[in-house]
Each structure stands twice: as C-alpha cells, then as structure tokens.
PDB file of C-alpha atoms and ligand atoms in Angstrom:
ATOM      1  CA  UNK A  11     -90.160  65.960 -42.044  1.00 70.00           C
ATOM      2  CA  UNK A  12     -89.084  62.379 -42.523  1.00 79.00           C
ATOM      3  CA  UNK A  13     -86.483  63.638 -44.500  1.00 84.00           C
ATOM      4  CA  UNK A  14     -85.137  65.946 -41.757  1.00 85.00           C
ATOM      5  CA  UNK A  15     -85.133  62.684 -39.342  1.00 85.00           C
ATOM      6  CA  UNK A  16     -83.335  60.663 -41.631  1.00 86.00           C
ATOM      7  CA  UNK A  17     -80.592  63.263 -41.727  1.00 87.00           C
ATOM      8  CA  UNK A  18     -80.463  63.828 -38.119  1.00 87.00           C
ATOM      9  CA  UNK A  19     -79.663  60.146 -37.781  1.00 87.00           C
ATOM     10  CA  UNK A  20     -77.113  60.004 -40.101  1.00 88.00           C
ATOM     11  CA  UNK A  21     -75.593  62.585 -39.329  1.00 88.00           C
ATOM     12  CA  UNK A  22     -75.325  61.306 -35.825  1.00 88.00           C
ATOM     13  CA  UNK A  23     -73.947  58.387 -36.746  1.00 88.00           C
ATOM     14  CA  UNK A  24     -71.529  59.698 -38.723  1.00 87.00           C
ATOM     15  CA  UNK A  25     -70.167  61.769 -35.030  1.00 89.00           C
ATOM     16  CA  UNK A  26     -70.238  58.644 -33.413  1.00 88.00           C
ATOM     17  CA  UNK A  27     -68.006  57.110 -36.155  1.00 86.00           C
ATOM     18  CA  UNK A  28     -66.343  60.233 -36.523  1.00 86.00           C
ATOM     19  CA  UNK A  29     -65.785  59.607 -32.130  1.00 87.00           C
ATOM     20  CA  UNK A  30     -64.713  56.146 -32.097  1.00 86.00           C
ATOM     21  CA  UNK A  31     -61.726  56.707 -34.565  1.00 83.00           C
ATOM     22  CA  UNK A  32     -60.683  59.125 -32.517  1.00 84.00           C
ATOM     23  CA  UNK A  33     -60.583  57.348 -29.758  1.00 87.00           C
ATOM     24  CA  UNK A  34     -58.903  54.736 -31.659  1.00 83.00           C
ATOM     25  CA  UNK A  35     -56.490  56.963 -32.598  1.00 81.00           C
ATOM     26  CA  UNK A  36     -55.463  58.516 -29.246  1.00 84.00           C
ATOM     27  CA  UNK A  37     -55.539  54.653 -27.962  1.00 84.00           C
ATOM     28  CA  UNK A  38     -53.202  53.942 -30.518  1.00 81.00           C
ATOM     29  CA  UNK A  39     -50.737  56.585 -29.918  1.00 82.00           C
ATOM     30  CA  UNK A  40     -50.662  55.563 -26.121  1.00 85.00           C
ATOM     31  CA  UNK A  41     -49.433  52.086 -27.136  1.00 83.00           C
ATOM     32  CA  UNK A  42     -47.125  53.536 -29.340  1.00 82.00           C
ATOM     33  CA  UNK A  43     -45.905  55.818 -26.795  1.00 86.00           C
ATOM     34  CA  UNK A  44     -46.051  52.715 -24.074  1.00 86.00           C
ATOM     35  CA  UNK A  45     -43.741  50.618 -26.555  1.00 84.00           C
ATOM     36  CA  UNK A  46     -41.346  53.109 -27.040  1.00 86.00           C
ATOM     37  CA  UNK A  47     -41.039  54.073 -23.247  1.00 89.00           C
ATOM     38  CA  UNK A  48     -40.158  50.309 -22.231  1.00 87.00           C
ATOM     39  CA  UNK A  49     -38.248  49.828 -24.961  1.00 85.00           C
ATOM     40  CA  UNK A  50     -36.154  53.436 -24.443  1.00 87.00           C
ATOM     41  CA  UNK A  51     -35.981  52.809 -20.632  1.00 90.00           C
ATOM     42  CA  UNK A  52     -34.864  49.198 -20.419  1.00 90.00           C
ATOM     43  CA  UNK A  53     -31.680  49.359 -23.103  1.00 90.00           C
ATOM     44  CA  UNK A  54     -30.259  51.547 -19.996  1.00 91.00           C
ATOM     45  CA  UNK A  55     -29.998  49.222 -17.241  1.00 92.00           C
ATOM     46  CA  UNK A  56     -29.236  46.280 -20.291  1.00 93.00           C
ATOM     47  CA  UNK A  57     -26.467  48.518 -21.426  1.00 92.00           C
ATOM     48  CA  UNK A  58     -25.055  48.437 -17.833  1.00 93.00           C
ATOM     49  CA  UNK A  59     -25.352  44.087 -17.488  1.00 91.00           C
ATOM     50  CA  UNK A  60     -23.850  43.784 -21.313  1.00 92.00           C
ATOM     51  CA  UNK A  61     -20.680  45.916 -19.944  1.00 92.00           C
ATOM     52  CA  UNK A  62     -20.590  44.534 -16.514  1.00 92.00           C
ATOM     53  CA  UNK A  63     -20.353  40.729 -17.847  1.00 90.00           C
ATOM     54  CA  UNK A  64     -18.077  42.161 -20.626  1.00 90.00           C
ATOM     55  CA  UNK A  65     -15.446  43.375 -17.533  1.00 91.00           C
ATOM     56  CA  UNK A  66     -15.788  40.476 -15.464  1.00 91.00           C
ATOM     57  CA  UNK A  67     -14.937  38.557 -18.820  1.00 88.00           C
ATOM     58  CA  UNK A  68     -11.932  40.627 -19.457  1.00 89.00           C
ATOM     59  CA  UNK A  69     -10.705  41.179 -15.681  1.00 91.00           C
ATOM     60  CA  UNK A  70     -11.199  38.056 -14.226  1.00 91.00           C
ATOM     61  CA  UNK A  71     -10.946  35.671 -16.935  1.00 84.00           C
ATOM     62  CA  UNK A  72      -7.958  33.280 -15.540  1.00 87.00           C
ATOM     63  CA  UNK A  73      -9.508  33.113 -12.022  1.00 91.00           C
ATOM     64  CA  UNK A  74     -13.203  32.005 -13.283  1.00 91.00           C
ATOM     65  CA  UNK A  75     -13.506  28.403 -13.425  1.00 91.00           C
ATOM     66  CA  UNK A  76     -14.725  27.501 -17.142  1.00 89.00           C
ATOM     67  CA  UNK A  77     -18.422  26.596 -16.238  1.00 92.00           C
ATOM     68  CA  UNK A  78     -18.405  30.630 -14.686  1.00 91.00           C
ATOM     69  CA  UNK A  79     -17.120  31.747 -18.349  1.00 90.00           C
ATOM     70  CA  UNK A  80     -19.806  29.787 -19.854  1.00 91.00           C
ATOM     71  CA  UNK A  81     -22.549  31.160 -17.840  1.00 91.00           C
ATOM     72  CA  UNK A  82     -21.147  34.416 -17.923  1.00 91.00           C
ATOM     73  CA  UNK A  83     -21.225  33.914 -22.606  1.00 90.00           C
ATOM     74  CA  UNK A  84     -24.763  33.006 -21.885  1.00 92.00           C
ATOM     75  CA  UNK A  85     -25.305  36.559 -20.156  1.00 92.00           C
ATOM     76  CA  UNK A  86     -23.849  38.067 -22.981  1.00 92.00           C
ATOM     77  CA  UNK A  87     -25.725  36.321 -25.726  1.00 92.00           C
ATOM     78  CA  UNK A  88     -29.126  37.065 -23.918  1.00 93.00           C
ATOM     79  CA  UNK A  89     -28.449  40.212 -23.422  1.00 93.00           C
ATOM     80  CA  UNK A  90     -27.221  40.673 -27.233  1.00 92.00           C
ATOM     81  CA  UNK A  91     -30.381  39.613 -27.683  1.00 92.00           C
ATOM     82  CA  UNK A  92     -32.487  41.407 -25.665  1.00 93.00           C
ATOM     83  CA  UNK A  93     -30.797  44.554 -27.180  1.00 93.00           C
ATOM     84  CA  UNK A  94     -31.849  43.305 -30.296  1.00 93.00           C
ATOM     85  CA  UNK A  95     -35.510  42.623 -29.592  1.00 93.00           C
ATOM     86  CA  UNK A  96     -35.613  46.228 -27.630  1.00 92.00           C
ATOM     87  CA  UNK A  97     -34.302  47.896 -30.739  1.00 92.00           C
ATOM     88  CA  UNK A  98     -36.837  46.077 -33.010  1.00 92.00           C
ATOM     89  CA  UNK A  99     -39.536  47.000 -30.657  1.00 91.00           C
ATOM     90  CA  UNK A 100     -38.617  50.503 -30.724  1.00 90.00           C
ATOM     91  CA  UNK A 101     -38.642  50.561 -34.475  1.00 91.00           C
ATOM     92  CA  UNK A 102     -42.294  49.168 -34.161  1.00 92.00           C
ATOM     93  CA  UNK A 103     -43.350  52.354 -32.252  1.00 90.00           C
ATOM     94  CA  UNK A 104     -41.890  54.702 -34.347  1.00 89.00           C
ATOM     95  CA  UNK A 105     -42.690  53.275 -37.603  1.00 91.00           C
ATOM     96  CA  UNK A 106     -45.094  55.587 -39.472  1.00 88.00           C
ATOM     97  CA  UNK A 107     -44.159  58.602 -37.765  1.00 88.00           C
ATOM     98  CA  UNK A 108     -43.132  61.703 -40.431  1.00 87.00           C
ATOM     99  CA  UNK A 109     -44.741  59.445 -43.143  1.00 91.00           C
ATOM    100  CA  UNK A 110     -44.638  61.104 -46.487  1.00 92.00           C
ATOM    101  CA  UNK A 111     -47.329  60.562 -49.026  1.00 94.00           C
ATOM    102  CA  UNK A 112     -46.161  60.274 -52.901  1.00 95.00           C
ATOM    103  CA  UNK A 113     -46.436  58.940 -56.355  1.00 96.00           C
ATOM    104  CA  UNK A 114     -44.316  55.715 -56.595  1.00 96.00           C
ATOM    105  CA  UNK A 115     -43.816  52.712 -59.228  1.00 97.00           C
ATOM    106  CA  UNK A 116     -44.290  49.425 -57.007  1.00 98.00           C
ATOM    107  CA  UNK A 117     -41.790  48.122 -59.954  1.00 97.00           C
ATOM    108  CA  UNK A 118     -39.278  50.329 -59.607  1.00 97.00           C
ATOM    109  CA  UNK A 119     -39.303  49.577 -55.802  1.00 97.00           C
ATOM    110  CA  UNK A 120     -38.836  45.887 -56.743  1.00 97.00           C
ATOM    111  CA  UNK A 121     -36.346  46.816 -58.252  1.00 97.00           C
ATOM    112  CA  UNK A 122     -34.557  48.280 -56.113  1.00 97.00           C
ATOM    113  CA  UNK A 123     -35.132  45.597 -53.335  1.00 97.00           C
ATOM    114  CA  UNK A 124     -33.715  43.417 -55.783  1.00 97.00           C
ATOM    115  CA  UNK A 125     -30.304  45.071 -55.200  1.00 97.00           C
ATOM    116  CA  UNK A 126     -30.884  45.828 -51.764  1.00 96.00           C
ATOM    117  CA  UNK A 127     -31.683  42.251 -50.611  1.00 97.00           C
ATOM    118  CA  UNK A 128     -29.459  41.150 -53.739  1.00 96.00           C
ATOM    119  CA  UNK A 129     -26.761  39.152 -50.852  1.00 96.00           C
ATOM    120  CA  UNK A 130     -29.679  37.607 -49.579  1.00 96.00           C
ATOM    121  CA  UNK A 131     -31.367  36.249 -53.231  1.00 96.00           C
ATOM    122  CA  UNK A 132     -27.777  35.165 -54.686  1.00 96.00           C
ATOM    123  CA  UNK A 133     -26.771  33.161 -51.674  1.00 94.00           C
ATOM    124  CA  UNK A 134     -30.316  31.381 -52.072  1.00 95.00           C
ATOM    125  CA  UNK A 135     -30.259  31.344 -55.843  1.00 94.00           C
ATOM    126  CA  UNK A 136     -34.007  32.943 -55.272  1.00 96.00           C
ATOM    127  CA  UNK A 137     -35.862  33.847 -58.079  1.00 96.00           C
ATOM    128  CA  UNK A 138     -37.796  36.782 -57.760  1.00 97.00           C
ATOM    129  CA  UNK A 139     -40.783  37.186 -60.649  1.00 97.00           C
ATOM    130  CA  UNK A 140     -42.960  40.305 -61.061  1.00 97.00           C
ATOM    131  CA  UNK A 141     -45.003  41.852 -63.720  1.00 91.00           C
ATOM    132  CA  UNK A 142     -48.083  44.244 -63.871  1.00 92.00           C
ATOM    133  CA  UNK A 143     -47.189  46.059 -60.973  1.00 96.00           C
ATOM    134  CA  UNK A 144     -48.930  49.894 -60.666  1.00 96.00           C
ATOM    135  CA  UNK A 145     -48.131  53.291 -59.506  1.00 96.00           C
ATOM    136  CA  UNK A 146     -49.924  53.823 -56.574  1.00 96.00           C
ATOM    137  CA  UNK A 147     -50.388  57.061 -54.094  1.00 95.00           C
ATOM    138  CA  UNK A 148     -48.905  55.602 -50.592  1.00 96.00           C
ATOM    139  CA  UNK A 149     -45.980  55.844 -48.173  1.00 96.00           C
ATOM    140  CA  UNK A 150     -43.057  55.199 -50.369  1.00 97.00           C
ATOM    141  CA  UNK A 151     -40.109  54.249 -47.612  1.00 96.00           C
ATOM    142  CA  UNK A 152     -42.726  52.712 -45.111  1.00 97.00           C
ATOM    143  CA  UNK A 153     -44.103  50.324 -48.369  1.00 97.00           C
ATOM    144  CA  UNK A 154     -40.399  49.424 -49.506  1.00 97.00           C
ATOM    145  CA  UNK A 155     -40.257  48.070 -45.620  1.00 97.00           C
ATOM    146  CA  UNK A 156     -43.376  46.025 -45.914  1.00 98.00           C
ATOM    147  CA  UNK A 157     -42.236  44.504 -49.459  1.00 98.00           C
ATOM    148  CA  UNK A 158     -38.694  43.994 -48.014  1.00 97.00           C
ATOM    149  CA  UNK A 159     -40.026  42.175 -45.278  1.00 97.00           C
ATOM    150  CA  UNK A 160     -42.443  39.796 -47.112  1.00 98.00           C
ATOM    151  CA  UNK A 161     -39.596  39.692 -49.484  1.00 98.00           C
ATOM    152  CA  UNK A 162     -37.166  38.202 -47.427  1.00 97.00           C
ATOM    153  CA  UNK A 163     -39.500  35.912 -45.495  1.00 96.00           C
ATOM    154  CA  UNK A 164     -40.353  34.038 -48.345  1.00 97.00           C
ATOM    155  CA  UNK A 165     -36.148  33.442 -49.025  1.00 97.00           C
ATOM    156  CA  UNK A 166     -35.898  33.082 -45.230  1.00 95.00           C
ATOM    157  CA  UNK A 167     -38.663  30.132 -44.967  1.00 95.00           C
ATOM    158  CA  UNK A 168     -37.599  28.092 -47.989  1.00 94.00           C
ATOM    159  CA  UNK A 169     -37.784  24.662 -47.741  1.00 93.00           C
ATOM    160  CA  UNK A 170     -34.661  22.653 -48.013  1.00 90.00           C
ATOM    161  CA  UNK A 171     -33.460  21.214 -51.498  1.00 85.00           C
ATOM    162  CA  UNK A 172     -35.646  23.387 -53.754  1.00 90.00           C
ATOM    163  CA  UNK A 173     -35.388  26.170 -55.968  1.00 94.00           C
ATOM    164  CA  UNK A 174     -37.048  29.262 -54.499  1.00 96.00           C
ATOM    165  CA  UNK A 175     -39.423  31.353 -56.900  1.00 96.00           C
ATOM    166  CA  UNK A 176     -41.059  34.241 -54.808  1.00 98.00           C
ATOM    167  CA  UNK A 177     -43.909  35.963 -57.139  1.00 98.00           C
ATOM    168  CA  UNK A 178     -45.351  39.605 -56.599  1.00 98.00           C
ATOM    169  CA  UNK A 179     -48.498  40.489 -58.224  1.00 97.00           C
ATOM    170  CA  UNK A 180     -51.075  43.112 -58.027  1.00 97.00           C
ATOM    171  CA  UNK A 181     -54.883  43.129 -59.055  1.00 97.00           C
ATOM    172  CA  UNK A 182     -56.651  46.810 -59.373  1.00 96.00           C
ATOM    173  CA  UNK A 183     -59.701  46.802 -57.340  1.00 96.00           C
ATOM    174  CA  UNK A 184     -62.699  49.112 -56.920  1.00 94.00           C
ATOM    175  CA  UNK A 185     -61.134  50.942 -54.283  1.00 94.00           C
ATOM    176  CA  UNK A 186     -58.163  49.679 -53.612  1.00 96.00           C
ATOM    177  CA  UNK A 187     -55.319  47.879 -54.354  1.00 97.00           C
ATOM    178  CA  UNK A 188     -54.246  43.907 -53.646  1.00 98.00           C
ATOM    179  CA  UNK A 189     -51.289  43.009 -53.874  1.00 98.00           C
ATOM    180  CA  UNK A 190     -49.681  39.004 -53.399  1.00 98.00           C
ATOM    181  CA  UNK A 191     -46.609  38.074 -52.391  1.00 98.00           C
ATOM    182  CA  UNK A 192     -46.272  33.812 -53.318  1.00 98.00           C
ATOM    183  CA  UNK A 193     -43.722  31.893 -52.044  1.00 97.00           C
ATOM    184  CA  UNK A 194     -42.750  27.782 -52.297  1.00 96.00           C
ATOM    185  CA  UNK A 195     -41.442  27.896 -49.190  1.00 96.00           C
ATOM    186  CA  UNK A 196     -42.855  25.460 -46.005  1.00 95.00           C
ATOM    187  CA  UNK A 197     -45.821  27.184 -45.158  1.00 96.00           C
ATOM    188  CA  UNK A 198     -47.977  27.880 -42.159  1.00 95.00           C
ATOM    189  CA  UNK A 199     -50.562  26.063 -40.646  1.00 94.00           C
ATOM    190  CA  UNK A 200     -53.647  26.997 -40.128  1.00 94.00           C
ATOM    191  CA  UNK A 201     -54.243  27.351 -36.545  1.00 94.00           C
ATOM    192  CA  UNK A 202     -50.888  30.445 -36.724  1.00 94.00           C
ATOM    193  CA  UNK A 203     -52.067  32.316 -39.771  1.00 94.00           C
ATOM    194  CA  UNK A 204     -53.534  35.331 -37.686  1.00 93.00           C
ATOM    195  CA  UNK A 205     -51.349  35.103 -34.069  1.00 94.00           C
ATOM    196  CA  UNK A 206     -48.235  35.367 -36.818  1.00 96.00           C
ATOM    197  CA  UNK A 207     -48.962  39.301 -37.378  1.00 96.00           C
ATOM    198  CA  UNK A 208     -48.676  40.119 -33.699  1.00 92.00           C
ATOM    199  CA  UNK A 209     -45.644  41.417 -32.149  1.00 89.00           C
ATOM    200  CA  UNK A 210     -43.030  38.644 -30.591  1.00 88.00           C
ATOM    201  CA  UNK A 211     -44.691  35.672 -32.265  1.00 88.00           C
ATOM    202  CA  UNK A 212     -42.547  33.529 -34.157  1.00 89.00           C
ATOM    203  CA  UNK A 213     -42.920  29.627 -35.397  1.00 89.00           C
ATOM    204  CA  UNK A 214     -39.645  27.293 -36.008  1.00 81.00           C
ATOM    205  CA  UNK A 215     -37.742  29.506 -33.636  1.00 82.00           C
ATOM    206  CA  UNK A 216     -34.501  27.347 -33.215  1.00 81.00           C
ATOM    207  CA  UNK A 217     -34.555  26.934 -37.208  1.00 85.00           C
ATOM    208  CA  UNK A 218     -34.562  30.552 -38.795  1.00 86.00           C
ATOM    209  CA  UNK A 219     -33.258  33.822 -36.795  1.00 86.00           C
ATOM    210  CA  UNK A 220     -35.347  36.343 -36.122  1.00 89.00           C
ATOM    211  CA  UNK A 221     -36.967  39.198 -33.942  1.00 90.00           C
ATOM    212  CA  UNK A 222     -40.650  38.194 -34.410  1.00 92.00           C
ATOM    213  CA  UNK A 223     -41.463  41.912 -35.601  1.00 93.00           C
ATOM    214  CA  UNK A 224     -41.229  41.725 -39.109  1.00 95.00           C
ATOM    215  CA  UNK A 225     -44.975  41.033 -40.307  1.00 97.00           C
ATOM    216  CA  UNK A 226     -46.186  43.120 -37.189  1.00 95.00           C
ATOM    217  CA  UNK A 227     -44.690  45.809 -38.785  1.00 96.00           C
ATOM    218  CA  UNK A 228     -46.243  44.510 -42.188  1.00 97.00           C
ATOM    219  CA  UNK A 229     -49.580  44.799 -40.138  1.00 96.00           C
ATOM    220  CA  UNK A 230     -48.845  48.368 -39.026  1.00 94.00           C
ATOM    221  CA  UNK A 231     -47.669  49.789 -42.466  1.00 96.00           C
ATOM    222  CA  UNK A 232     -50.684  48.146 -44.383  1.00 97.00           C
ATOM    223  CA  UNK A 233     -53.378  50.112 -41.658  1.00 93.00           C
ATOM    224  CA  UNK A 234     -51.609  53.231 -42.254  1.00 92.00           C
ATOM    225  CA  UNK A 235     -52.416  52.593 -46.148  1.00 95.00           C
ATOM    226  CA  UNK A 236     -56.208  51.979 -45.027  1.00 93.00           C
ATOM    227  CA  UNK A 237     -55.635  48.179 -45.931  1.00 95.00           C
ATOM    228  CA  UNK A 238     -55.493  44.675 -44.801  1.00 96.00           C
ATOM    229  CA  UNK A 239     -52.979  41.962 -44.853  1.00 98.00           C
ATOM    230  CA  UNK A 240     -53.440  38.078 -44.490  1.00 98.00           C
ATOM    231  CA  UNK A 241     -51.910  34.780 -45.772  1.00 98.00           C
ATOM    232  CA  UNK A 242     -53.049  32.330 -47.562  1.00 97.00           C
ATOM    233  CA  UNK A 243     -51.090  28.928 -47.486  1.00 96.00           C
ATOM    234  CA  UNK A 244     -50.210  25.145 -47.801  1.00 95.00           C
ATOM    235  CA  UNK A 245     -48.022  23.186 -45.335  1.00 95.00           C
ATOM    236  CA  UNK A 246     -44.949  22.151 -47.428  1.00 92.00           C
ATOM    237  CA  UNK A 247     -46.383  23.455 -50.500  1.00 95.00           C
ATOM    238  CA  UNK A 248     -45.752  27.572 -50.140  1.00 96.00           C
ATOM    239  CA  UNK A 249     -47.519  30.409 -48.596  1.00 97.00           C
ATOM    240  CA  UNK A 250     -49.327  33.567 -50.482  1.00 98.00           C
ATOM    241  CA  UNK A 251     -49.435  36.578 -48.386  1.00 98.00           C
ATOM    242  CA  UNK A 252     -52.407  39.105 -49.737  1.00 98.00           C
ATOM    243  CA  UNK A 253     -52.227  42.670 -48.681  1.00 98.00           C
ATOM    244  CA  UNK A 254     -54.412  45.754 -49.649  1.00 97.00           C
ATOM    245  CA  UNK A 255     -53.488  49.397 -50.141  1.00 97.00           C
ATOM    246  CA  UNK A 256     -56.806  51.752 -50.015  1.00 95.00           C
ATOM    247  CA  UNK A 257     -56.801  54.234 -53.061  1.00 93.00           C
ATOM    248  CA  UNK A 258     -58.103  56.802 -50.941  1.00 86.00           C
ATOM    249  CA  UNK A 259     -55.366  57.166 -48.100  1.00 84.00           C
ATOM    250  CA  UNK A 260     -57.607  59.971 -46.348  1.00 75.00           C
ATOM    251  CA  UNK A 261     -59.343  57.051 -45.470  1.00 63.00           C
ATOM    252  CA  UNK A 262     -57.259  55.922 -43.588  1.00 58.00           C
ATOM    253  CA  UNK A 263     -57.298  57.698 -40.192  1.00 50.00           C
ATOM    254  CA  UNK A 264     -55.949  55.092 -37.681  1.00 47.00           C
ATOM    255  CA  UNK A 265     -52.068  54.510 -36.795  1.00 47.00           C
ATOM    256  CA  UNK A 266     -51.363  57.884 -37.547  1.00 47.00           C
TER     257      UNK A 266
HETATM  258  P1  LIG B   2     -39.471  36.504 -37.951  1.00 87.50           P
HETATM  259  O1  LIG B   2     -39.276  36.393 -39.451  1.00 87.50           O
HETATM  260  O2  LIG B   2     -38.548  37.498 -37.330  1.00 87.50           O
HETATM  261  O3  LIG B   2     -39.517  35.186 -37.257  1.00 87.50           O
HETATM  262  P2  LIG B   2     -42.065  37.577 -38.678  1.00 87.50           P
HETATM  263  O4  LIG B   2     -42.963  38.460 -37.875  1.00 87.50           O
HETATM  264  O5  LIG B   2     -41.526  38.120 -39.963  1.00 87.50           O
HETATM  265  O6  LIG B   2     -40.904  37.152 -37.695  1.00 87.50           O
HETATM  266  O7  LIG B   2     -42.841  36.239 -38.976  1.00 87.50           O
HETATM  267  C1  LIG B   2     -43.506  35.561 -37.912  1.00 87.50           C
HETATM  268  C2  LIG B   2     -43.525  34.066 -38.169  1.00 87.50           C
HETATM  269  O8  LIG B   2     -44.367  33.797 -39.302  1.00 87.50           O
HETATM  270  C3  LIG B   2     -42.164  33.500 -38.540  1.00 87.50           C
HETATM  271  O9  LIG B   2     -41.436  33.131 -37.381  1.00 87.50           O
HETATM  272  C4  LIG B   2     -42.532  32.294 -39.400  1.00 87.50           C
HETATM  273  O10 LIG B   2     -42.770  31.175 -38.595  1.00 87.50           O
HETATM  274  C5  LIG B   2     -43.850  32.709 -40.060  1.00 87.50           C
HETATM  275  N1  LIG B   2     -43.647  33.155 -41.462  1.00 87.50           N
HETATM  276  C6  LIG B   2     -43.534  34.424 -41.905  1.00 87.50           C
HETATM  277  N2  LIG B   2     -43.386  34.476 -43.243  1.00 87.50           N
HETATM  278  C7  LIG B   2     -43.401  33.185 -43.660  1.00 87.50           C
HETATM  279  C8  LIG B   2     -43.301  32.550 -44.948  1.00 87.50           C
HETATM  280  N3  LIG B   2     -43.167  33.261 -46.082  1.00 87.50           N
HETATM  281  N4  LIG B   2     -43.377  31.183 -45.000  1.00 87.50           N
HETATM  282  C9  LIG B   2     -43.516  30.464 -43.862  1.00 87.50           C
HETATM  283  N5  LIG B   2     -43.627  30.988 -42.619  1.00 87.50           N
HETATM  284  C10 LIG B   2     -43.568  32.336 -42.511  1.00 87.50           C
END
C-alpha cells in the first residue's frame, strides 16, 4: 500500500517535471521566434536609411557643407552597425535549429580551427596548446562555433606586450564532459563574470570590436548539449572559461 503511494508520488512528480520543460521549451521557442521577428523586420526599414544617406552622399555631395557630410558618415557607420548587430541577433535565434547529432574528435576540430582562425593566431603569434581531448556524441558544427568563439576571445582579449598561450583541456566526468578553455589574457572581474553570457553585453567596448553575441551563443550551444558554461578568472593575470557537455544528450530537452 505504501508502496503504491510512493509511486503515485513519483510518478507525479515526474509529470510535473515532465510539464515544466515543456513549458520551458515552448517559452523558449517564443523568444527565439521574438528575436528573429525584430531582427527580420527591422533590417527593412535600416536597409532603406543605409541607401537613403548613401544617395544623399553621392547626389548632393558638393552642395552639403562638410559638418552635413560628417553627420551624414555617422548615419552610415551606425547604421553599418546596426546591420551588423541585427544580423548577429538573427544568428542567435536560429542557432541550433536542424542540429545534427554525431561522433566527433574534439582534436580534430582543434585542428581544424587552427586553420580556420589560422589569420587570426599568426598575426598574434598565439599559441594554441591541447592534449587529451575525447570523442564525444554532440552537435558537431554548433560545438566548432562554441570552441571558435572561446577560441578567438582569448586572442581577442590579450593583454598588450605578452606572448599569448590559449590552453584547451578536457576532464571525463561521471556524466559528462568539462572542458577548459585558459587564456593569459586581461581577465574579467568579478562583479561581470555572469551578465557577460547575456546577449548585447560587452566590457572594454571602445578597445576590442565586437557584437556582444559571441559567449551568448556559447551559452545557447552548451544548453543544447545539456551543459553549463562559466569562467573562472584573474584581473591581468588570464581567464579560464569551464564548459560541460552532458553524455546523455536526450537529456537535454531545452533550446531545442
Ligand atoms: P564580444 O567578444 O563581441 O565583445 P562576447 O559575448 O564574446 O562579446 O564577450 C562578452 C564580453 O566578455 C567581452 O566584451 C569581453 O569584455 C568579455 N570577455 C569574453 N571573453 C574574454 C576573455 N577571454 N578574456 C577577457 N574578457 C573576455
């Protein structure tokens, strides 16, 4: 009898679980769907101010006094940018979608970062170190992204004068997968180490380019892969970024 009771509770715990991640899920796919709407439907009317300040430029140039051509560069340069951030944001929302689970070498994929960001680490002189790393079950092209991202963030954030060594390790776990990426670059302080994975938020924003995007993407490729990401770092000294990659993707219901 006790038994019985026992089993009844579970089990209805295990609908209301079983509930809220499906709620999750549809709440997720609305923001998705929300991000990709604004960012669709506002590169129209952008499209139309980039090539109306672009014929004012070209018609009208002699009879514009120079501070009207300046203001009229600054339109353009916003609006360059805008585009920019609107295409970024649009990659957010689709990111994920037609996701195809496989067999992969994490080394092999360093490897062929290696030659994909290869511009990036010669101009740098970065040194990129890696041993150990697994085959793991996951989202191949999606996981390339994330690596390729922390990748060239820790190149990106160097500090000035100093050799850059960026090391990726990964430590087998119960039931999942961890995976570091260290860097010596400047490091973050404490107070930004979460607000840095949301969407738009950037630190030293007149001293490296950038959308703002990249680790919010990180975020949203390592919850597809049932995991967690986070950074660990010292001011000046470097930053490690940890990330986990569940073994058991079924797991892994949300983001879908
Ligand atoms: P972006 O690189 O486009 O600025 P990200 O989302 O990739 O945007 O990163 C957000 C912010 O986190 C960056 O603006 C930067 O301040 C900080 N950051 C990311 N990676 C590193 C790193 N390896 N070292 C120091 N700061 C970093």
């Amino acid at each position: 009898m006790q038994q019985r009771i026992l089993n009844e509770t579970v089990n209805q715990d295990n609908q209301k679980i079983l509930n809220t991640q499906k709620v999750l899920k549809e709440k997720n796919e609305e923001l998705n769907q929300f991000a990709h709407t604004i960012a669709h439907d506002l590169k129209e009317p952008l499209r139309s101010m980039q090539a109306f300040s672009h014929l004012t430029i070209s018609k009208y140039k002699d009879s514009i006094p120079e501070k009207g051509q300046e203001f009229l560069h600054h339109i353009q340069t916003s609006s360059e940018r805008m585009a920019l951030l609107l295409d970024s944001l649009l990659e957010y929302s689709q990111l994920g979608k037609g996701k195809q689970k496989s067999v992969f070498s994490v080394k092999e994929l360093v490897k062929e970062l290696e030659k994909d960001l290869s511009q990036l680490i010669q101009e740098n002189e970065a040194i990129i170190r890696y041993n150990g790393l697994p085959k793991i079950i996951g989202y191949e092209l999606e996981f390339k992204q994330l690596l390729q991202n922390l990748i060239a963030n820790a190149i990106k954030f160097r500090k000035d004068n100093e050799e850059i060594e960026v090391k990726i390790k990964a430590n087998e776990k119960d039931k999942h997968w961890e995976f570091l990426v260290t860097d010596n670059g400047i490091g973050i302080d404490s107070k930004h180490r979460e607000k840095i994975f949301t969407i738009f938020h950037r630190l030293h924003k007149n001293k490296f380019p950038g959308t703002g995007l990249g680790l919010a993407n990180c975020k949203k490729i390592v919850e597809i892969h049932g995991g967690d990401i986070w950074v660990d770092s010292i001011p000046e000294k470097g930053s490690t970024f940890y990330f986990t990659i569940s073994k058991n993707l079924e797991a892994a219901p949300i983001n879908e």
